[in-house]
Coordinates of C-alpha atoms in Angstrom, one line a residue:
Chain A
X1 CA -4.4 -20.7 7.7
X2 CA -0.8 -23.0 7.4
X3 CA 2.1 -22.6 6.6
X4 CA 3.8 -24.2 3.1
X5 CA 7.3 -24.7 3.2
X6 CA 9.1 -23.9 0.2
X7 CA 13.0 -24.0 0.0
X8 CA 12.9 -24.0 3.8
X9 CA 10.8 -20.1 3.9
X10 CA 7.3 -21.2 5.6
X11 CA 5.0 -19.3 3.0
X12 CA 1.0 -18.8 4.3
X13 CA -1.5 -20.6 2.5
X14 CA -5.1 -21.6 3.3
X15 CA -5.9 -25.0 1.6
X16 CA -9.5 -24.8 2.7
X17 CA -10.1 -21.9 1.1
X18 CA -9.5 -22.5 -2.2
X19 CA -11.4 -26.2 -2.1
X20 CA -14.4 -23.9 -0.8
X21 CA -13.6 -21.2 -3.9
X22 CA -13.2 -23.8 -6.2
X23 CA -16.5 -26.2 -5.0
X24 CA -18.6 -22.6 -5.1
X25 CA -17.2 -21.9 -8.9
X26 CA -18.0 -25.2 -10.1
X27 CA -21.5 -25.6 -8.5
X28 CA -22.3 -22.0 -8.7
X29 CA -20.9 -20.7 -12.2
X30 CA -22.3 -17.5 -12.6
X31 CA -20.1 -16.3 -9.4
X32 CA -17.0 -16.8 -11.7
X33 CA -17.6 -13.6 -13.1
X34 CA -17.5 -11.9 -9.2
X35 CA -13.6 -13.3 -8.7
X36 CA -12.1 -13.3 -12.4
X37 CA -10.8 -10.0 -12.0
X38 CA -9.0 -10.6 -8.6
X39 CA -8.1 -14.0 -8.8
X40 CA -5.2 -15.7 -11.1
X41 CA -4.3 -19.4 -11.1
X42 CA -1.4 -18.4 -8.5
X43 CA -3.5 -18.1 -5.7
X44 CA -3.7 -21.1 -5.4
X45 CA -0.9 -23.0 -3.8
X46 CA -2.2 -26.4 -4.4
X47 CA -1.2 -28.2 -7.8
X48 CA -4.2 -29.9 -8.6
X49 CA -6.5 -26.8 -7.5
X50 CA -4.5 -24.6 -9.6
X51 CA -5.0 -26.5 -12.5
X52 CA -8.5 -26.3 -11.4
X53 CA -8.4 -22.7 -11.6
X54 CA -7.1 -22.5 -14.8
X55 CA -9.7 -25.1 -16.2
X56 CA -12.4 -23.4 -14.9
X57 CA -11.2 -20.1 -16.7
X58 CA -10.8 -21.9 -19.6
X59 CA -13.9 -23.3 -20.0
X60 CA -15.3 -19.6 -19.1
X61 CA -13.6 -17.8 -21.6
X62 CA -14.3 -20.6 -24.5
X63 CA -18.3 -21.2 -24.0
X64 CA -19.6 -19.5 -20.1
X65 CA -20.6 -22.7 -18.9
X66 CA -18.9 -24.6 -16.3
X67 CA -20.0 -28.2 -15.2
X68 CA -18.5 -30.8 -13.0
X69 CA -18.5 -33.3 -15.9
X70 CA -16.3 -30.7 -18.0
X71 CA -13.7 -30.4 -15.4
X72 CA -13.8 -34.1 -14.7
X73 CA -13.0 -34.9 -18.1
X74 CA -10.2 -32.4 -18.4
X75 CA -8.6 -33.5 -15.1
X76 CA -9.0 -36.9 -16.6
X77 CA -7.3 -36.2 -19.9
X78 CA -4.4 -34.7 -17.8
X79 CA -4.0 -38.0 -16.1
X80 CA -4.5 -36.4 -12.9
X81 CA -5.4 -39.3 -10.3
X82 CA -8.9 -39.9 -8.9
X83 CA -10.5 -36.5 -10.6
X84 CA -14.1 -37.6 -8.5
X85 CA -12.6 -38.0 -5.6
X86 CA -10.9 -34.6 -6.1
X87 CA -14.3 -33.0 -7.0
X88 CA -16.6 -34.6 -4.5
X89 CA -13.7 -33.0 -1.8
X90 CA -14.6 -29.6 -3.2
X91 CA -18.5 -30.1 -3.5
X92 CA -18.6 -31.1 -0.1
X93 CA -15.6 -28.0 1.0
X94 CA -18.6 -25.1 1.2
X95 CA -21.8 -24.7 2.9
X96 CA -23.2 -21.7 1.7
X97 CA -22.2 -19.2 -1.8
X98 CA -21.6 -16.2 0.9
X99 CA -18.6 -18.0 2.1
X100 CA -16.6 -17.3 -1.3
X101 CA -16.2 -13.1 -1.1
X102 CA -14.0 -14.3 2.2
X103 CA -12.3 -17.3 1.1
X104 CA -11.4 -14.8 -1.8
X105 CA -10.2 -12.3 0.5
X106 CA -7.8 -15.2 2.5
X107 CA -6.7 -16.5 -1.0
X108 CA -5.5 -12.8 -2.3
X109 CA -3.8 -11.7 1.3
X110 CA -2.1 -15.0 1.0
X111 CA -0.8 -14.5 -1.9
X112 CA 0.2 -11.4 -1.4
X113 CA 2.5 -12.0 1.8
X114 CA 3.9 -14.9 -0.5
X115 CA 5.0 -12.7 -3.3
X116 CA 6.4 -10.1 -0.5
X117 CA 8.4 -13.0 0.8
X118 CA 9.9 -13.9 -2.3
X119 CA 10.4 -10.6 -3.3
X120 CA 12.7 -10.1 -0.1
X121 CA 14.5 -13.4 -0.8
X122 CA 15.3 -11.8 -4.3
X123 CA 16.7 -9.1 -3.0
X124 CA 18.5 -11.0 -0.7
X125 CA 20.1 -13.1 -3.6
X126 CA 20.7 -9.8 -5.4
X127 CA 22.5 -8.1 -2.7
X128 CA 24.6 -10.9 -2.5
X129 CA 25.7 -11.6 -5.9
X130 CA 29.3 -11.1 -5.9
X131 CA 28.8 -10.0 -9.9
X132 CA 26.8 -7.1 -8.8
X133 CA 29.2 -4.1 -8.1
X134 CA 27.5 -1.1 -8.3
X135 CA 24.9 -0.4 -5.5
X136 CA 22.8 2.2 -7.2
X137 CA 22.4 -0.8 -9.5
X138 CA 21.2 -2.9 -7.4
X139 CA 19.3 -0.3 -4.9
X140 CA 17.5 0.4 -8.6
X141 CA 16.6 -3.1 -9.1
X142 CA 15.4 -4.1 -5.8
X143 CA 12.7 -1.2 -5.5
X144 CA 11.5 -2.5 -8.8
X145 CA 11.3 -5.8 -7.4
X146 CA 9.3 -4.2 -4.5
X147 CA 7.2 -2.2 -6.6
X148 CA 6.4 -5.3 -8.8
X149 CA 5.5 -7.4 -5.6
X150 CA 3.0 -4.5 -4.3
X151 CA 1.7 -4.2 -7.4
X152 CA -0.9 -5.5 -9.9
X153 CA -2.5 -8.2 -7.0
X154 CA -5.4 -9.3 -9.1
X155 CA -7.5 -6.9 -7.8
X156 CA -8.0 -4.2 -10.8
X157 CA -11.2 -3.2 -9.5
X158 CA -11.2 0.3 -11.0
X159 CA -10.2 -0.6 -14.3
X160 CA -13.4 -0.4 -15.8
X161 CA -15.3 2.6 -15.2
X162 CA -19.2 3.2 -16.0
X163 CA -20.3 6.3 -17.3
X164 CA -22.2 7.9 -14.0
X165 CA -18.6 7.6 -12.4
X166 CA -17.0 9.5 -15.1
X167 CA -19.4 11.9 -15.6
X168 CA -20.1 12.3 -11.4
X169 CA -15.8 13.6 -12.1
X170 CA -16.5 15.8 -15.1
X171 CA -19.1 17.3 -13.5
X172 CA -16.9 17.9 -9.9
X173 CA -14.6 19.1 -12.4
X174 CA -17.4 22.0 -13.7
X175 CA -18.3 22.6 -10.6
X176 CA -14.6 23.1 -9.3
X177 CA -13.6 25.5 -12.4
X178 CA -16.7 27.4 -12.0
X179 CA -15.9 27.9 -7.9
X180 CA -12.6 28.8 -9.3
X181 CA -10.6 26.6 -7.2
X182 CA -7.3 25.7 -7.5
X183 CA -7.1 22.0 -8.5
X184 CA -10.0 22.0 -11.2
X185 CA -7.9 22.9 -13.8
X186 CA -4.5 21.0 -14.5
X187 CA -1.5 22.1 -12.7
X188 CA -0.8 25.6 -13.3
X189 CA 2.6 26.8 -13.6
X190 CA 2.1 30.9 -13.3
X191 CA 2.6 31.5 -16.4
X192 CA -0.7 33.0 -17.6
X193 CA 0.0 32.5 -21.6
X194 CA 0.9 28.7 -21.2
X195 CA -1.6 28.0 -18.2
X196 CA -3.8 29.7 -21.1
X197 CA -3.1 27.3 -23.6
X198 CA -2.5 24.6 -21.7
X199 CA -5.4 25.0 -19.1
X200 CA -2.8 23.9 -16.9
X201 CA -0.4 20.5 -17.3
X202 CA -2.8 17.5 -16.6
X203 CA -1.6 14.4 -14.3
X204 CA -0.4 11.7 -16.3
X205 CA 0.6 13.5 -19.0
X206 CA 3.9 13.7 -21.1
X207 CA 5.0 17.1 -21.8
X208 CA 8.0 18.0 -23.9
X209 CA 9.9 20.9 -24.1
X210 CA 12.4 20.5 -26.7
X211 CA 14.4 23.6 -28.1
X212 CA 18.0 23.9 -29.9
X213 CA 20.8 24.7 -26.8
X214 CA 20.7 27.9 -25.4
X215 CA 17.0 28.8 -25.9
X216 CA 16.7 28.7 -22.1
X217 CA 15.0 25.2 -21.8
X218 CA 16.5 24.8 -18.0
X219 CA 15.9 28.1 -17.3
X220 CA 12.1 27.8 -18.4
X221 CA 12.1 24.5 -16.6
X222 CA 13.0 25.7 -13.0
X223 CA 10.8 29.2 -13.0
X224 CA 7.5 26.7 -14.1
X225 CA 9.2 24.8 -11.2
X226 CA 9.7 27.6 -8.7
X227 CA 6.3 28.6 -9.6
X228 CA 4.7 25.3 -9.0
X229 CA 6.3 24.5 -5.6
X230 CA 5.7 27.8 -4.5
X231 CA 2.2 26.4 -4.0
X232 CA 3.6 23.8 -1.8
X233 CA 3.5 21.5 -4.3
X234 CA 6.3 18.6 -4.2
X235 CA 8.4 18.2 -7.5
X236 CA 11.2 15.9 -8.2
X237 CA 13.6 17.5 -10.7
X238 CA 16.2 15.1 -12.5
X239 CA 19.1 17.1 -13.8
X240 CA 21.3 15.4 -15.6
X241 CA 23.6 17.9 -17.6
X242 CA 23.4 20.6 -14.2
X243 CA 24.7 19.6 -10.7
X244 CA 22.3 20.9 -8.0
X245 CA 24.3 23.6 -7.1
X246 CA 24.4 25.1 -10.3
X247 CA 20.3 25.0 -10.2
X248 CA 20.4 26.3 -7.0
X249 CA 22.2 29.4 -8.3
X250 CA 19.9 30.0 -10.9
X251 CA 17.0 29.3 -8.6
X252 CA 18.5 32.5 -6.2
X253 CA 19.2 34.6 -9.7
X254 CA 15.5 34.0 -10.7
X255 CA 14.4 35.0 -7.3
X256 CA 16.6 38.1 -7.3
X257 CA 15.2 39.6 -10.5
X258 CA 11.8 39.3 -8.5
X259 CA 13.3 41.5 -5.8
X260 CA 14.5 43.9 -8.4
X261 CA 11.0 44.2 -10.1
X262 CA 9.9 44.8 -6.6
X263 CA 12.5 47.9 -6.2
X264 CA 14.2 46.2 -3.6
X265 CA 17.6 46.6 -3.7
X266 CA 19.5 45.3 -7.2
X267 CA 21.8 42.3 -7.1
X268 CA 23.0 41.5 -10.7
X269 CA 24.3 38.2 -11.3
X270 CA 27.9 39.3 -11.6
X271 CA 27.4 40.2 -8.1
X272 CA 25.7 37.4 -6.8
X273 CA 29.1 35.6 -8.4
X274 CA 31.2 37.9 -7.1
X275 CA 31.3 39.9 -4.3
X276 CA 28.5 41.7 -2.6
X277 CA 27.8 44.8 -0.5
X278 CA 26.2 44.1 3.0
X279 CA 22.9 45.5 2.1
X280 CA 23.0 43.1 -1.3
X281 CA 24.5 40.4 1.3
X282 CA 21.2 41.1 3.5
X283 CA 18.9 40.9 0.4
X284 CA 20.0 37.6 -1.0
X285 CA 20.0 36.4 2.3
X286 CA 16.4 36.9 2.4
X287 CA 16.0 35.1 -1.3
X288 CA 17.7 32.3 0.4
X289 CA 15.3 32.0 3.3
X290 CA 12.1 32.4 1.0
X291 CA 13.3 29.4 -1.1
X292 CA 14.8 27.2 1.8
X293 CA 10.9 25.8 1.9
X294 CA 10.0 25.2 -1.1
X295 CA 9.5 21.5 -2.0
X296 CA 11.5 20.6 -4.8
X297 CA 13.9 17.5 -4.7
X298 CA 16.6 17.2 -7.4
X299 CA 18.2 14.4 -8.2
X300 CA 22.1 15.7 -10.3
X301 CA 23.6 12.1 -10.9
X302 CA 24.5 11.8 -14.8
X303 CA 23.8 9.0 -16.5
X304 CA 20.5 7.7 -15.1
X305 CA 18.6 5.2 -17.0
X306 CA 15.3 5.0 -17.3
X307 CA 14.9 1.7 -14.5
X308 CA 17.0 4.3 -11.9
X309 CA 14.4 7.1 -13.0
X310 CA 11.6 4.6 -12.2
X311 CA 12.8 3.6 -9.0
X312 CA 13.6 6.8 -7.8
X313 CA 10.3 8.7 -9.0
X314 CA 8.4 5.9 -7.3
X315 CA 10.3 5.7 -3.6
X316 CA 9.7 9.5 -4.0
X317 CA 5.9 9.4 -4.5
X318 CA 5.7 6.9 -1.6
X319 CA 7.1 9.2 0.4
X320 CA 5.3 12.1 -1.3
X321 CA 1.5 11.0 -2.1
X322 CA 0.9 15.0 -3.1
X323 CA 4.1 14.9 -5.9
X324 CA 2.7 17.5 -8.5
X325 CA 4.9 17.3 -10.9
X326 CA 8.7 15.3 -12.2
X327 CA 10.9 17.5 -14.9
X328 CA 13.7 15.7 -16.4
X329 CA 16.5 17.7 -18.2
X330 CA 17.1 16.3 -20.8
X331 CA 16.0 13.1 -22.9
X332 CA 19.5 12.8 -24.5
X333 CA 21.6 11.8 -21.7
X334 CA 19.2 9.3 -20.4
X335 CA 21.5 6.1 -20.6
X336 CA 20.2 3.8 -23.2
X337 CA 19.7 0.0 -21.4
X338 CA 23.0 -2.0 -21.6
X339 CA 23.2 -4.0 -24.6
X340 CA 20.9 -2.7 -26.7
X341 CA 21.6 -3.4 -30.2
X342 CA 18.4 -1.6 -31.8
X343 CA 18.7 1.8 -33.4
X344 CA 19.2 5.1 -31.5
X345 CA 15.5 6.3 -32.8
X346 CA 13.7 2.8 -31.6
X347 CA 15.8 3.4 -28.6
X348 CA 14.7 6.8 -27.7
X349 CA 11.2 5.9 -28.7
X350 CA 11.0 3.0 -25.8
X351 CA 12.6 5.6 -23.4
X352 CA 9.7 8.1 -24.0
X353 CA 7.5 5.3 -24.0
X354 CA 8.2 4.2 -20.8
X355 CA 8.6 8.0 -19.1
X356 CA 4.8 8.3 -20.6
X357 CA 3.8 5.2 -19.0
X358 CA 5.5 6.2 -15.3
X359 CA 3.4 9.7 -15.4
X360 CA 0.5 7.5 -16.0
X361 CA 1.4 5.3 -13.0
X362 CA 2.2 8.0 -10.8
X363 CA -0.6 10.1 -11.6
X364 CA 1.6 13.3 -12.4
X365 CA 2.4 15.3 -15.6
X366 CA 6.2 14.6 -16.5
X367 CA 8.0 17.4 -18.4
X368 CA 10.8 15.8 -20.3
X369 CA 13.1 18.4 -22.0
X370 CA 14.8 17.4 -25.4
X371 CA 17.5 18.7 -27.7
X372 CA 16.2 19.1 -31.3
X373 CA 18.6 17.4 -34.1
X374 CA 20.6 19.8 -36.3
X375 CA 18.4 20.0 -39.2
X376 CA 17.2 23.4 -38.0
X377 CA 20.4 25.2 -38.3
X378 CA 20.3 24.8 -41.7
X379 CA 17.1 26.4 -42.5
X380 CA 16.2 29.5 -43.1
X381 CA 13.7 29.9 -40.5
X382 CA 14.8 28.2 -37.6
X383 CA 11.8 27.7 -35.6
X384 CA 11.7 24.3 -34.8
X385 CA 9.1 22.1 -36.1
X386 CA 7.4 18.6 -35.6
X387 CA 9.6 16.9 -37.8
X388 CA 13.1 17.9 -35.9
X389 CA 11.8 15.6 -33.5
X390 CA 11.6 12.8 -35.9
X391 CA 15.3 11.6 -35.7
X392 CA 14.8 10.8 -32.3
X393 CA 12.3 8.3 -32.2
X394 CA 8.6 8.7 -31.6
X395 CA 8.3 11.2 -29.5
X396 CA 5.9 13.0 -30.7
X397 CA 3.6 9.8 -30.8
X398 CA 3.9 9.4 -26.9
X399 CA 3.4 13.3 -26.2
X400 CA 0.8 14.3 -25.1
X401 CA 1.8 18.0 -25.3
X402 CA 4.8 19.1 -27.9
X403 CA 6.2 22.8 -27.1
X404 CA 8.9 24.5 -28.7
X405 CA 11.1 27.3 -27.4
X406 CA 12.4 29.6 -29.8
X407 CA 14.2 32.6 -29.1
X408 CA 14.6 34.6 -33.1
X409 CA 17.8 37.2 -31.1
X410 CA 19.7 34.2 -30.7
X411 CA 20.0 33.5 -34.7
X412 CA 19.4 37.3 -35.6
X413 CA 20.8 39.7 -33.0
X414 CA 21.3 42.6 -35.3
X415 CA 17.4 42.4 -36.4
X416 CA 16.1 42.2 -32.8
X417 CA 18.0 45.1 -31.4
X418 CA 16.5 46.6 -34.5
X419 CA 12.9 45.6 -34.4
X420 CA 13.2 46.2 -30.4
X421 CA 12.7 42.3 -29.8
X422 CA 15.3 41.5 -27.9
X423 CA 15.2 38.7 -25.2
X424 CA 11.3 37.7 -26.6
X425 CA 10.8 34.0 -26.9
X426 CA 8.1 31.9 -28.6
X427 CA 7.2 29.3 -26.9
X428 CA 5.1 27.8 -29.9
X429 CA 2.8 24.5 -28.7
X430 CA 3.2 22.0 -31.7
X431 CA 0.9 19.6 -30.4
X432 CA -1.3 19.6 -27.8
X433 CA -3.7 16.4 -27.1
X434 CA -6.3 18.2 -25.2
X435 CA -6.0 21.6 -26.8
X436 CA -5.0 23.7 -29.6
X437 CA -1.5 24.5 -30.8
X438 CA -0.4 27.6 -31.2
X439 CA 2.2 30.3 -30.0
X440 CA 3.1 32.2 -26.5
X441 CA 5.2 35.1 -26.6
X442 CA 7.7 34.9 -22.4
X443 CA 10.6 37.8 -22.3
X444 CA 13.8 35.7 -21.2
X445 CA 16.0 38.2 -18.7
X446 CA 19.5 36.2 -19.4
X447 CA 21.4 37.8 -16.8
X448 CA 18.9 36.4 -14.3
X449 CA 17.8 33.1 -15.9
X450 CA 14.4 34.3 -16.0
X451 CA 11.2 34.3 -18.4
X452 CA 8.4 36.8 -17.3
X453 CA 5.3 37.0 -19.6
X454 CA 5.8 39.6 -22.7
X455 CA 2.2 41.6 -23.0
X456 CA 3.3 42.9 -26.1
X457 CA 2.4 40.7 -28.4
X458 CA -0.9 38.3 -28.3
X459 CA -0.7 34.8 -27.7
X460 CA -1.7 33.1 -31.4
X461 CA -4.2 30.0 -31.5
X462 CA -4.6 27.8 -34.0
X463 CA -8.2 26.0 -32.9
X464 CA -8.5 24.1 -35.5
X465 CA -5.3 21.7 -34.7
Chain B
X1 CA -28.2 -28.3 1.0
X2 CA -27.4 -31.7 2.0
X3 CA -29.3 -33.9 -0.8
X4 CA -28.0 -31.0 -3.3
X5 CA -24.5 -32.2 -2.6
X6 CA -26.1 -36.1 -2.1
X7 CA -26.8 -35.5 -6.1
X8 CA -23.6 -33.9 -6.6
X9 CA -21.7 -36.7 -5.2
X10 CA -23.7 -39.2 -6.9
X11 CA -23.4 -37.8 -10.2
X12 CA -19.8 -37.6 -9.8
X13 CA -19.8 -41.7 -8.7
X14 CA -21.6 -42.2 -11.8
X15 CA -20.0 -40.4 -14.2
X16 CA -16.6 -42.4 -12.7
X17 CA -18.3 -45.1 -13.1
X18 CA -19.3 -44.7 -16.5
X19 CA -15.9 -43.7 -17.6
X20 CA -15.0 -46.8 -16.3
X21 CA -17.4 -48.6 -18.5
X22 CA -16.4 -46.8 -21.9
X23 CA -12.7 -47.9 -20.5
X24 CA -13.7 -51.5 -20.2
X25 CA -15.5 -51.4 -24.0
X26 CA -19.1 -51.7 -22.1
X27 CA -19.6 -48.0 -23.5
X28 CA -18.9 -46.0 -26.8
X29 CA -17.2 -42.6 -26.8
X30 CA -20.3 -41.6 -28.1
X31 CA -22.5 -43.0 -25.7
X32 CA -20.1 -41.3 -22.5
X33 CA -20.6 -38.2 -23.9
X34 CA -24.2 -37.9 -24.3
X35 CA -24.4 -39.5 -20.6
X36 CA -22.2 -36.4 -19.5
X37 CA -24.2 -33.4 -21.5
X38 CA -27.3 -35.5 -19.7
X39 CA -25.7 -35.1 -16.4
X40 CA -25.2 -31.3 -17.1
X41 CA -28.4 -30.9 -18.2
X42 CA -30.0 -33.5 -14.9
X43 CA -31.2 -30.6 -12.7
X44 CA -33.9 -29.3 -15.7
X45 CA -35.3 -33.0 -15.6
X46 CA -38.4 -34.9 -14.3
X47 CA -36.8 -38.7 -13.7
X48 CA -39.1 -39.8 -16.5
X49 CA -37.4 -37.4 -18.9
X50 CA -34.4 -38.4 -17.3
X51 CA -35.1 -42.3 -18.1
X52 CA -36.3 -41.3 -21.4
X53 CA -33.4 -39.3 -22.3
X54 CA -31.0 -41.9 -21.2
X55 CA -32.0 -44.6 -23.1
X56 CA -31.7 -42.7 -25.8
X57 CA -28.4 -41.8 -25.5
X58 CA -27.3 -45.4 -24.3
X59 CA -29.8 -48.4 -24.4
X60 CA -27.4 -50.6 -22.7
X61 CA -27.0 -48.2 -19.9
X62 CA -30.5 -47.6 -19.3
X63 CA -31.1 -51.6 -19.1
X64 CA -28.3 -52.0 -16.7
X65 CA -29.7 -49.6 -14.2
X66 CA -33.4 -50.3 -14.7

């Protein structure tokens, strides 16, 4: 191993090693197909054995068969100098085909420290640009930097699965649901009507909740929430119309009514807000010190963009391998990227595009609330439908699970108090990837921010969605 | 191992020093190229296919080394 020295940084590179790669491709062709996957033309540091590299895949992809004629005749046409002399250097670089599974292993640490060092002097230059004012900015764009220079080394390896691996998963999978344990199924938020449609959210899945205001979508959100890092489950919870302390409230409310059904002693929420006896004082002191635990993060700053989401959701999975599950509220005040001159549908699109694509990375499910445009006021029935999602982009192409809230008392409160339905809310699954769609029926308690399942009325499946 | 990359060696001399013939006119185009899918194809070949095969692909070749 030496050192290169490029703009003064001393970067590691092993010369040696890639003449012995190279000499075993070229005299041994069939071993191409051992390093294509893990090895790109920028592991090499040398010019002329990059351009090796690149030959050699050429030839590869265009006809399978490499020679030493071939790449003496390309390195010829590219007037580079003395292409025998070049080759005979590489033939005679190896003694044995087992030496190239370690020269490969030299060539892709190299290259790794290489791209972690010019990462860091990125940063550097970042940090230091006068222009750059704003440090979330540039806190944002130097973990992407990171990220990008820890990621994708060449080494894809699980990309392509064969079929005993993915059936050796389903049938864990079986064998888990059928033991009953917890993690078989997707992750289950304690509601038993959704976790029975939904057979609980699965990792790297997009899941939007969308609703007209007041429906109760951030209410709904933090209970799933609660429920979920009850379990000791991490989740990272972007708020961006609610500061923290305003979730926290409602966090405490939801946890009071639970005391309540209990018969322990009642705290409404005018109290909580208010002023409360010493026995209530003692009581929501004990709601405080059941939640202190619970592992959920929120992040309240407004105006995130989708990059700051990114960067955040990652340094918090790095620090959290377990994360079960990210909740962003809502999809409308994501800021669009700075000069951005497309549509506000195309806009919204590539935002939900790119939220689908971080669950995927981070192996989570993603619940991404979302305001539904106007058009349902001025129907007659105002449940929502697939197509009030369709001003905003295609988001209902990138879900992988569409769920409505609709609450009927909060168009017709007359009827309700009538018909005795007061507070029940549909929670009506639209589209569902790997299920049916269909219809829940929760009973939202307003005064304490909190949906409980309603038995009344059976949930309604539509199998053939 | 060590005639294996003798043969190497020397097939990459020769196919230098072919190149240099076509560049001084001694060879055609034609005639380099057939030399060079012969070279690829050397290890599958007795050196009487070998001599066979080369003067057919290049007469004056074959006379020069013969």
């Amino acid at each position: 191993m030496s050192l290169i020295d490029v703009q003064g940084t001393e970067l590691p590179m092993d010369l040696t090693a890639e003449r012995q790669v190279l000499g075993i491709l070229i005299k041994h062709p069939t071993q191409v197909d051992r390093v294509i996957d893990r090895l790109r033309p920028s592991h090499f540091v040398d010019l002329a054995h990059r351009r090796i590299y690149e030959i050699i895949l050429e030839l590869y992809h265009k006809q399978g068969r490499i020679s030493y004629t071939q790449v003496y005749n390309r390195l010829l046409n590219e007037s580079i100098e003395s292409p025998a002399e070049l080759l005979i250097a590489l033939t005679e670089s190896f003694v044995s085909v087992t030496e190239l599974e370690p020269c490969v292993e030299i060539l892709r640490r190299s290259e790794g420290v290489r791209r972690l060092v010019k990462a860091c002097e990125s940063i550097k230059t970042l940090a230091m640009d006068p222009k750059a004012e704003d440090l979330a900015d540039i806190q944002a764009q130097a973990q992407e930097i990171i990220f990008n220079a820890t990621q994708g080394d060449g080494g894809p390896e699980n990309e392509i699965k064969n079929l005993l691996e993915v059936l050796s998963t389903c049938y864990m999978n079986l064998l888990n649901r059928k033991e009953g344990l917890e993690d078989a199924y997707g992750l289950s938020v304690r509601f038993p009507s959704i976790d029975g449609m939904t057979t609980g959210f699965k990792k790297k899945d997009l899941i939007i909740l969308a609703a007209r205001p007041s429906m109760g979508k951030t209410a709904l959100l933090l209970n799933m929430v609660t429920n979920v890092a009850k379990r000791d489950i991490p989740v990272l919870f972007f708020s961006l119309e609610m500061d923290a302390e305003q979730l926290g409230d409602r966090i405490v409310l939801s946890e009071l009514f639970t005391y309540k059904q209990e018969g322990r002693q009642v705290v409404t929420s005018h109290e909580y807000q208010t002023k409360l006896s010493d026995e209530q004082f003692q009581v929501t002191q004990q709601a405080f010190n059941d939640l202190y635990d619970l592992p959920i993060s929120i992040v309240d700053k407004r105006g995130l963009t989708v990059a700051e989401i990114r960067a955040k959701a990652r340094r918090f999975k790095a620090e959290n391998p377990n994360l079960g599950l990210i909740v962003i509220d809502y999809l409308q005040l994501i800021k669009p990227p700075a000069q951005s001159n497309r549509s506000w549908a195309l806009i919204v699109g590539e935002i939900v595009r790119e939220l689908r694509d971080l669950a995927g990375e981070l192996d989570v499910p993603l619940i991404l609330c979302s305001q539904l445009n106007r058009g349902v006021e001025s129907r007659d029935n105002k449940r929502p439908m697939m197509s009030d999602l369709r001003d905003s982009g295609n988001i209902e192409e990138f879900a992988d699970v569409v769920m409505f809230l609709y609450r009927d008392d909060y168009y017709n409160p007359d009827l309700a108090k009538e018909k005795g339905t007061e507070g029940i809310a549909e929670v009506i699954f639209a589209k569902q990837r790997k299920g049916a769609t269909g219809v829940v029926y929760l009973r939202f308690i307003r005064e304490y921010t909190r949906f409980i399942e309603e038995t009344r009325r059976p949930v309604e499946v539509n199998h053939g969605s | 191992m060590v005639l294996d990359k003798e043969l190497d060696k020397t097939k990459l001399l020769f196919l230098d020093a072919c190149r240099n013939l076509m560049e001084l006119g001694e060879l055609s185009q034609e005639e380099y190229m057939g030399i060079c899918d012969l070279l690829d194809r050397l290890d599958g070949l007795s050196r009487e296919q070998f001599e066979q095969e080369l003067r057919r692909v290049s007469r004056g070749l074959s006379d020069l080394i013969s």
